[in-house]
Amino acid sequence: MIRNPLRDPRDRRLPRVPEPCALVVFGITGDLARKKLLPAVYDLANRGLLPTNFALLGFARREWDDAAFAELARDAARKAARTPWREEVWERLAGGVHFVHGSFDDDNAFDALAERLHELEGSSGIGGNAAFYLSIPPGQFPVVLKQMQRTGMADSTPERWRRVVVEKPFGTDLPSSRELNALVDSVFTPEDVFRIDHYLGKETVQNLLALRFANTLFEPVWNGHHVDSVQITMAEDVGIGTRAAFYERTGAARDVLQNHLLQLLALTAMEEPVNFSAEEIRTEKLKVLRAISLPADLSASAVRGQYEQGWLAGQRVPGYRQEEGVAPDSRTETFAAVRFGVETRRWAGVPFYLRAGKRLPRRVTEIALVFERAPHLPFSDTDTEELGNNQLVIRVQPDEGVTLKFGSKVPGSVMEVRDVSMDFLYGEQFTESSPEAYERLLLDVLLGDATLFPRNSEVEASWAVIDPLEAFWAGSTPHPYRAGEWGPRAADEMLAAEGRRWRRP
C-alpha cells in the first residue's frame, strides 16, 4: 500500500478531529455554558473539527425535553458564535443534542444520565467515549463526582475514555486545593482530569512559546543580563456584575492572580522544553512556579485596592461597596499588585511585577519585558530626555499582537532620540481570525491533549505562592482607588521606591 505523505502524523498543521464521543455539561443553563461553551461547540462543528458521531448532553434542574434544550442551545450558539451562522451545520449538530433533568443529589437523575449515555453508544455511535464538563460551583463538585463514581460513568476502559473538565477556582487555598485534587483523582485517573484555565487557550499566550523558541532574535536577551523587569497586567474596565457572592469570598488575588497571571509568569520565565509535549511543557512551568519568591517586606511589595465610585467611558459607576450583594464594610480587594522574584540562573535579581484589577480605564492583558538602559549613551541629557527603556510587549487581549518599543532619531538637523513602536497585529497579518479560547480547549479535551491544562502540582505550587499573601492581607483594609484610575497610589509608590514605574497599556 502506498503511504500518503500528506498524512504524516508528526505534521501538526493537519487539523485533528476527535474520535466519536459525547460532551456532557453539568450546569448547562449557566452563563458560562450559554456564552462560551455552546458557541464553542457550534464553532468547532462549523470548522469541521467535531467527529461525525458527536453528542451533546445537558444536565440541569429545568424540566425540559430534548427539543426545548436544543432550541435554547441554538439561540445561545447563534447569538455568540464566532464563525458565520450556517443552519445546515446546526441541523447536523442538533441531531445529537439531548437533555436530562434532575438535581445533583438525585440518584434517579444520574441513573437516567448513565442510561442515556449507554443508549447513545449504539444509536449515535459514540463508542462510549465521553467528556464531562463541571460548569458548576466548586462546592457542588463532591456530590457530582460521587454520583459519577457510583454510576460508573467515570470509568475508563481500554475500549473507551472518560474525562472530566474542572473549572477554576481550584480551591480557595493550598489545603482546600489538595482536598479537591484528591477528590477528583479518587474518581478519575490523573491523566483524565483537565483543569481549565481559559487564558492558556488564547492564541497570543500560545504564540509566546513560538516567539521565544522559534526565533533566535529574542532568546539571547530573554534573561536577567538584559531585562530590567517584567510587568504582567490584567486590567478589566467592568465591575463585578452579578458575581458579588463569589467575589466577596474570593477577591482579585484568588480570582485571577493565583491562576491566570501566575500561569503567564510561568510561560514567560520557563526554560525551553525538550519537546512540545504536555509533560515537558508542564514540567518546565512547574520549575518556575516552585522558584517564585516573595519579598521579605510584603508591606512594601504587595498592594491591594478596592474601587470607589468614579467615571468610566463618560458614565458614573458605583463603588465596590455600593454593588448589589456586597457588604457595606467589605474588605475584599478588587485590585492586587505584587512584586515577585524568580530564583533561577536566568532570572536572578529581576523583579516580576504582577497586577490585576477591576474598574480600571480599559480592558487589557499584556506581558511587558522592560530592558536595561544602554550602559553608555554618547548623547547629552537633552538628546535623550524622551527616551525610555526598550520594551517587548505581548498583548494577550483585546488587540492580540506584539509591540517592540525602541529609540530612534527624530528627523531634523539636531540629535534627538525618542521612543517609537513596531507593531505586529494578528488581525492584520493573518486572514483567519483567532479561535476563541474555549474552542481550542474543548477540542484539546476531546483529543486528550493536556498541554494547555495545569496539573495538580502546578495548582498547588501557585497556592503556595498566594497563601502567604492572603495571610499577610487578612484583616487589613484595601487602599481605595477611583473607578477609571489605574489602581491605588500605593501601587505606583511600590515601583517608584525602586526607581521604576508601571507601563501604561
PDB file of N, CA and C in Angstrom, residues 381-447:
ATOM      1  N   ASP A 381      22.001  64.819  27.865  1.00  0.00           N
ATOM      2  CA  ASP A 381      20.730  64.528  28.523  1.00  0.00           C
ATOM      3  C   ASP A 381      19.546  65.055  27.737  1.00  0.00           C
ATOM      4  N   THR A 382      19.709  66.210  27.101  1.00  0.00           N
ATOM      5  CA  THR A 382      18.589  66.780  26.338  1.00  0.00           C
ATOM      6  C   THR A 382      18.305  65.977  25.082  1.00  0.00           C
ATOM      7  N   ASP A 383      19.319  65.264  24.557  1.00  0.00           N
ATOM      8  CA  ASP A 383      19.104  64.450  23.353  1.00  0.00           C
ATOM      9  C   ASP A 383      18.183  63.265  23.630  1.00  0.00           C
ATOM     10  N   THR A 384      18.224  62.756  24.862  1.00  0.00           N
ATOM     11  CA  THR A 384      17.525  61.503  25.164  1.00  0.00           C
ATOM     12  C   THR A 384      16.495  61.647  26.273  1.00  0.00           C
ATOM     13  N   GLU A 385      16.042  62.863  26.549  1.00  0.00           N
ATOM     14  CA  GLU A 385      15.105  63.031  27.661  1.00  0.00           C
ATOM     15  C   GLU A 385      13.758  62.369  27.401  1.00  0.00           C
ATOM     16  N   GLU A 386      13.434  62.094  26.133  1.00  0.00           N
ATOM     17  CA  GLU A 386      12.174  61.412  25.811  1.00  0.00           C
ATOM     18  C   GLU A 386      12.394  59.940  25.484  1.00  0.00           C
ATOM     19  N   LEU A 387      13.591  59.442  25.777  1.00  0.00           N
ATOM     20  CA  LEU A 387      13.901  58.041  25.509  1.00  0.00           C
ATOM     21  C   LEU A 387      13.734  57.224  26.780  1.00  0.00           C
ATOM     22  N   GLY A 388      12.918  56.188  26.711  1.00  0.00           N
ATOM     23  CA  GLY A 388      12.726  55.300  27.844  1.00  0.00           C
ATOM     24  C   GLY A 388      13.459  53.993  27.642  1.00  0.00           C
ATOM     25  N   ASN A 389      13.097  52.985  28.420  1.00  0.00           N
ATOM     26  CA  ASN A 389      13.678  51.650  28.259  1.00  0.00           C
ATOM     27  C   ASN A 389      13.097  50.974  27.031  1.00  0.00           C
ATOM     28  N   ASN A 390      13.912  50.188  26.339  1.00  0.00           N
ATOM     29  CA  ASN A 390      13.370  49.325  25.293  1.00  0.00           C
ATOM     30  C   ASN A 390      12.379  48.352  25.927  1.00  0.00           C
ATOM     31  N   GLN A 391      11.320  48.023  25.194  1.00  0.00           N
ATOM     32  CA  GLN A 391      10.296  47.127  25.733  1.00  0.00           C
ATOM     33  C   GLN A 391       9.820  46.163  24.653  1.00  0.00           C
ATOM     34  N   LEU A 392       9.562  44.938  25.062  1.00  0.00           N
ATOM     35  CA  LEU A 392       8.887  43.960  24.211  1.00  0.00           C
ATOM     36  C   LEU A 392       7.574  43.618  24.897  1.00  0.00           C
ATOM     37  N   VAL A 393       6.463  43.913  24.238  1.00  0.00           N
ATOM     38  CA  VAL A 393       5.150  43.766  24.851  1.00  0.00           C
ATOM     39  C   VAL A 393       4.340  42.737  24.085  1.00  0.00           C
ATOM     40  N   ILE A 394       3.886  41.703  24.789  1.00  0.00           N
ATOM     41  CA  ILE A 394       2.995  40.693  24.193  1.00  0.00           C
ATOM     42  C   ILE A 394       1.585  41.005  24.671  1.00  0.00           C
ATOM     43  N   ARG A 395       0.725  41.409  23.750  1.00  0.00           N
ATOM     44  CA  ARG A 395      -0.658  41.754  24.098  1.00  0.00           C
ATOM     45  C   ARG A 395      -1.517  40.496  23.971  1.00  0.00           C
ATOM     46  N   VAL A 396      -2.062  40.062  25.093  1.00  0.00           N
ATOM     47  CA  VAL A 396      -2.890  38.855  25.108  1.00  0.00           C
ATOM     48  C   VAL A 396      -4.312  39.169  24.670  1.00  0.00           C
ATOM     49  N   GLN A 397      -4.838  40.315  25.099  1.00  0.00           N
ATOM     50  CA  GLN A 397      -6.166  40.769  24.689  1.00  0.00           C
ATOM     51  C   GLN A 397      -6.277  42.269  24.975  1.00  0.00           C
ATOM     52  N   PRO A 398      -7.166  43.000  24.284  1.00  0.00           N
ATOM     53  CA  PRO A 398      -8.016  42.523  23.194  1.00  0.00           C
ATOM     54  C   PRO A 398      -7.351  42.626  21.824  1.00  0.00           C
ATOM     55  N   ASP A 399      -6.361  43.513  21.647  1.00  0.00           N
ATOM     56  CA  ASP A 399      -5.704  43.684  20.340  1.00  0.00           C
ATOM     57  C   ASP A 399      -4.500  42.759  20.277  1.00  0.00           C
ATOM     58  N   GLU A 400      -4.761  41.477  20.014  1.00  0.00           N
ATOM     59  CA  GLU A 400      -3.710  40.466  20.091  1.00  0.00           C
ATOM     60  C   GLU A 400      -2.548  40.800  19.172  1.00  0.00           C
ATOM     61  N   GLY A 401      -1.347  40.779  19.731  1.00  0.00           N
ATOM     62  CA  GLY A 401      -0.181  41.064  18.921  1.00  0.00           C
ATOM     63  C   GLY A 401       1.047  41.300  19.770  1.00  0.00           C
ATOM     64  N   VAL A 402       2.078  41.839  19.148  1.00  0.00           N
ATOM     65  CA  VAL A 402       3.359  42.091  19.800  1.00  0.00           C
ATOM     66  C   VAL A 402       3.839  43.480  19.422  1.00  0.00           C
ATOM     67  N   THR A 403       4.358  44.223  20.390  1.00  0.00           N
ATOM     68  CA  THR A 403       4.923  45.548  20.145  1.00  0.00           C
ATOM     69  C   THR A 403       6.365  45.573  20.615  1.00  0.00           C
ATOM     70  N   LEU A 404       7.240  46.098  19.776  1.00  0.00           N
ATOM     71  CA  LEU A 404       8.634  46.316  20.143  1.00  0.00           C
ATOM     72  C   LEU A 404       8.863  47.817  20.211  1.00  0.00           C
ATOM     73  N   LYS A 405       9.277  48.287  21.381  1.00  0.00           N
ATOM     74  CA  LYS A 405       9.484  49.708  21.608  1.00  0.00           C
ATOM     75  C   LYS A 405      10.980  49.981  21.726  1.00  0.00           C
ATOM     76  N   PHE A 406      11.492  50.898  20.891  1.00  0.00           N
ATOM     77  CA  PHE A 406      12.923  51.194  20.893  1.00  0.00           C
ATOM     78  C   PHE A 406      13.144  52.656  20.530  1.00  0.00           C
ATOM     79  N   GLY A 407      14.376  53.110  20.658  1.00  0.00           N
ATOM     80  CA  GLY A 407      14.691  54.506  20.398  1.00  0.00           C
ATOM     81  C   GLY A 407      15.069  54.749  18.948  1.00  0.00           C
ATOM     82  N   SER A 408      14.668  55.901  18.429  1.00  0.00           N
ATOM     83  CA  SER A 408      15.009  56.274  17.056  1.00  0.00           C
ATOM     84  C   SER A 408      15.234  57.777  16.993  1.00  0.00           C
ATOM     85  N   LYS A 409      16.104  58.195  16.096  1.00  0.00           N
ATOM     86  CA  LYS A 409      16.366  59.624  15.925  1.00  0.00           C
ATOM     87  C   LYS A 409      15.175  60.312  15.272  1.00  0.00           C
ATOM     88  N   VAL A 410      14.826  61.468  15.812  1.00  0.00           N
ATOM     89  CA  VAL A 410      13.766  62.284  15.226  1.00  0.00           C
ATOM     90  C   VAL A 410      14.331  62.996  14.002  1.00  0.00           C
ATOM     91  N   PRO A 411      13.629  62.961  12.866  1.00  0.00           N
ATOM     92  CA  PRO A 411      14.144  63.660  11.680  1.00  0.00           C
ATOM     93  C   PRO A 411      14.410  65.137  11.972  1.00  0.00           C
ATOM     94  N   GLY A 412      15.500  65.649  11.470  1.00  0.00           N
ATOM     95  CA  GLY A 412      15.831  67.053  11.670  1.00  0.00           C
ATOM     96  C   GLY A 412      17.331  67.256  11.745  1.00  0.00           C
ATOM     97  N   SER A 413      17.737  68.484  11.975  1.00  0.00           N
ATOM     98  CA  SER A 413      19.150  68.828  11.957  1.00  0.00           C
ATOM     99  C   SER A 413      19.835  68.629  13.305  1.00  0.00           C
ATOM    100  N   VAL A 414      19.046  68.339  14.356  1.00  0.00           N
ATOM    101  CA  VAL A 414      19.633  68.121  15.674  1.00  0.00           C
ATOM    102  C   VAL A 414      19.478  66.658  16.068  1.00  0.00           C
ATOM    103  N   MET A 415      20.318  66.229  17.014  1.00  0.00           N
ATOM    104  CA  MET A 415      20.248  64.850  17.507  1.00  0.00           C
ATOM    105  C   MET A 415      19.229  64.758  18.635  1.00  0.00           C
ATOM    106  N   GLU A 416      18.108  64.143  18.335  1.00  0.00           N
ATOM    107  CA  GLU A 416      17.078  63.916  19.343  1.00  0.00           C
ATOM    108  C   GLU A 416      16.579  62.482  19.188  1.00  0.00           C
ATOM    109  N   VAL A 417      16.624  61.721  20.267  1.00  0.00           N
ATOM    110  CA  VAL A 417      16.222  60.316  20.236  1.00  0.00           C
ATOM    111  C   VAL A 417      14.991  60.134  21.114  1.00  0.00           C
ATOM    112  N   ARG A 418      13.995  59.481  20.574  1.00  0.00           N
ATOM    113  CA  ARG A 418      12.802  59.213  21.378  1.00  0.00           C
ATOM    114  C   ARG A 418      12.239  57.846  21.019  1.00  0.00           C
ATOM    115  N   ASP A 419      11.273  57.382  21.833  1.00  0.00           N
ATOM    116  CA  ASP A 419      10.708  56.039  21.659  1.00  0.00           C
ATOM    117  C   ASP A 419       9.803  55.962  20.434  1.00  0.00           C
ATOM    118  N   VAL A 420       9.929  54.868  19.706  1.00  0.00           N
ATOM    119  CA  VAL A 420       8.998  54.544  18.625  1.00  0.00           C
ATOM    120  C   VAL A 420       8.569  53.096  18.821  1.00  0.00           C
ATOM    121  N   SER A 421       7.498  52.692  18.148  1.00  0.00           N
ATOM    122  CA  SER A 421       6.962  51.336  18.308  1.00  0.00           C
ATOM    123  C   SER A 421       6.850  50.631  16.971  1.00  0.00           C
ATOM    124  N   MET A 422       7.156  49.356  16.981  1.00  0.00           N
ATOM    125  CA  MET A 422       6.960  48.492  15.824  1.00  0.00           C
ATOM    126  C   MET A 422       5.913  47.459  16.230  1.00  0.00           C
ATOM    127  N   ASP A 423       4.815  47.418  15.519  1.00  0.00           N
ATOM    128  CA  ASP A 423       3.664  46.598  15.924  1.00  0.00           C
ATOM    129  C   ASP A 423       3.430  45.420  14.997  1.00  0.00           C
ATOM    130  N   PHE A 424       3.077  44.296  15.605  1.00  0.00           N
ATOM    131  CA  PHE A 424       2.544  43.146  14.869  1.00  0.00           C
ATOM    132  C   PHE A 424       1.155  42.868  15.411  1.00  0.00           C
ATOM    133  N   LEU A 425       0.159  42.869  14.536  1.00  0.00           N
ATOM    134  CA  LEU A 425      -1.228  42.608  14.923  1.00  0.00           C
ATOM    135  C   LEU A 425      -1.701  41.332  14.246  1.00  0.00           C
ATOM    136  N   TYR A 426      -2.259  40.414  15.029  1.00  0.00           N
ATOM    137  CA  TYR A 426      -2.782  39.181  14.455  1.00  0.00           C
ATOM    138  C   TYR A 426      -3.815  39.468  13.375  1.00  0.00           C
ATOM    139  N   GLY A 427      -4.719  40.393  13.662  1.00  0.00           N
ATOM    140  CA  GLY A 427      -5.824  40.654  12.744  1.00  0.00           C
ATOM    141  C   GLY A 427      -5.384  41.177  11.400  1.00  0.00           C
ATOM    142  N   GLU A 428      -4.212  41.841  11.345  1.00  0.00           N
ATOM    143  CA  GLU A 428      -3.731  42.386  10.077  1.00  0.00           C
ATOM    144  C   GLU A 428      -2.829  41.405   9.339  1.00  0.00           C
ATOM    145  N   GLN A 429      -2.132  40.545  10.071  1.00  0.00           N
ATOM    146  CA  GLN A 429      -1.155  39.655   9.443  1.00  0.00           C
ATOM    147  C   GLN A 429      -1.779  38.380   8.896  1.00  0.00           C
ATOM    148  N   PHE A 430      -2.829  37.885   9.580  1.00  0.00           N
ATOM    149  CA  PHE A 430      -3.432  36.612   9.181  1.00  0.00           C
ATOM    150  C   PHE A 430      -4.882  36.828   8.772  1.00  0.00           C
ATOM    151  N   THR A 431      -5.276  36.121   7.732  1.00  0.00           N
ATOM    152  CA  THR A 431      -6.653  36.265   7.250  1.00  0.00           C
ATOM    153  C   THR A 431      -7.641  35.530   8.145  1.00  0.00           C
ATOM    154  N   GLU A 432      -7.181  34.442   8.772  1.00  0.00           N
ATOM    155  CA  GLU A 432      -8.080  33.673   9.645  1.00  0.00           C
ATOM    156  C   GLU A 432      -8.065  34.268  11.050  1.00  0.00           C
ATOM    157  N   SER A 433      -9.254  34.503  11.587  1.00  0.00           N
ATOM    158  CA  SER A 433      -9.342  35.060  12.930  1.00  0.00           C
ATOM    159  C   SER A 433      -8.985  33.999  13.957  1.00  0.00           C
ATOM    160  N   SER A 434      -8.464  34.450  15.090  1.00  0.00           N
ATOM    161  CA  SER A 434      -8.060  33.525  16.144  1.00  0.00           C
ATOM    162  C   SER A 434      -9.283  32.838  16.732  1.00  0.00           C
ATOM    163  N   PRO A 435      -9.208  31.537  16.983  1.00  0.00           N
ATOM    164  CA  PRO A 435     -10.335  30.860  17.623  1.00  0.00           C
ATOM    165  C   PRO A 435     -10.489  31.317  19.066  1.00  0.00           C
ATOM    166  N   GLU A 436     -11.699  31.222  19.577  1.00  0.00           N
ATOM    167  CA  GLU A 436     -11.942  31.517  20.983  1.00  0.00           C
ATOM    168  C   GLU A 436     -11.178  30.512  21.847  1.00  0.00           C
ATOM    169  N   ALA A 437     -10.790  30.960  23.039  1.00  0.00           N
ATOM    170  CA  ALA A 437     -10.021  30.085  23.929  1.00  0.00           C
ATOM    171  C   ALA A 437     -10.761  28.780  24.202  1.00  0.00           C
ATOM    172  N   TYR A 438     -12.080  28.871  24.415  1.00  0.00           N
ATOM    173  CA  TYR A 438     -12.836  27.658  24.744  1.00  0.00           C
ATOM    174  C   TYR A 438     -12.937  26.704  23.558  1.00  0.00           C
ATOM    175  N   GLU A 439     -12.848  27.214  22.337  1.00  0.00           N
ATOM    176  CA  GLU A 439     -12.800  26.327  21.179  1.00  0.00           C
ATOM    177  C   GLU A 439     -11.573  25.430  21.255  1.00  0.00           C
ATOM    178  N   ARG A 440     -10.423  26.070  21.432  1.00  0.00           N
ATOM    179  CA  ARG A 440      -9.164  25.318  21.480  1.00  0.00           C
ATOM    180  C   ARG A 440      -9.158  24.336  22.650  1.00  0.00           C
ATOM    181  N   LEU A 441      -9.608  24.792  23.806  1.00  0.00           N
ATOM    182  CA  LEU A 441      -9.522  23.957  24.997  1.00  0.00           C
ATOM    183  C   LEU A 441     -10.507  22.790  24.951  1.00  0.00           C
ATOM    184  N   LEU A 442     -11.733  23.043  24.476  1.00  0.00           N
ATOM    185  CA  LEU A 442     -12.695  21.938  24.336  1.00  0.00           C
ATOM    186  C   LEU A 442     -12.175  20.886  23.357  1.00  0.00           C
ATOM    187  N   LEU A 443     -11.617  21.357  22.247  1.00  0.00           N
ATOM    188  CA  LEU A 443     -11.082  20.420  21.262  1.00  0.00           C
ATOM    189  C   LEU A 443      -9.954  19.597  21.867  1.00  0.00           C
ATOM    190  N   ASP A 444      -9.078  20.241  22.634  1.00  0.00           N
ATOM    191  CA  ASP A 444      -7.976  19.511  23.258  1.00  0.00           C
ATOM    192  C   ASP A 444      -8.469  18.473  24.258  1.00  0.00           C
ATOM    193  N   VAL A 445      -9.544  18.796  24.987  1.00  0.00           N
ATOM    194  CA  VAL A 445     -10.119  17.817  25.917  1.00  0.00           C
ATOM    195  C   VAL A 445     -10.583  16.582  25.145  1.00  0.00           C
ATOM    196  N   LEU A 446     -11.303  16.809  24.060  1.00  0.00           N
ATOM    197  CA  LEU A 446     -11.830  15.683  23.286  1.00  0.00           C
ATOM    198  C   LEU A 446     -10.717  14.891  22.608  1.00  0.00           C
ATOM    199  N   LEU A 447      -9.591  15.566  22.318  1.00  0.00           N
ATOM    200  CA  LEU A 447      -8.445  14.883  21.726  1.00  0.00           C
ATOM    201  C   LEU A 447      -7.562  14.222  22.782  1.00  0.00           C
TER     202      LEU A 447
END
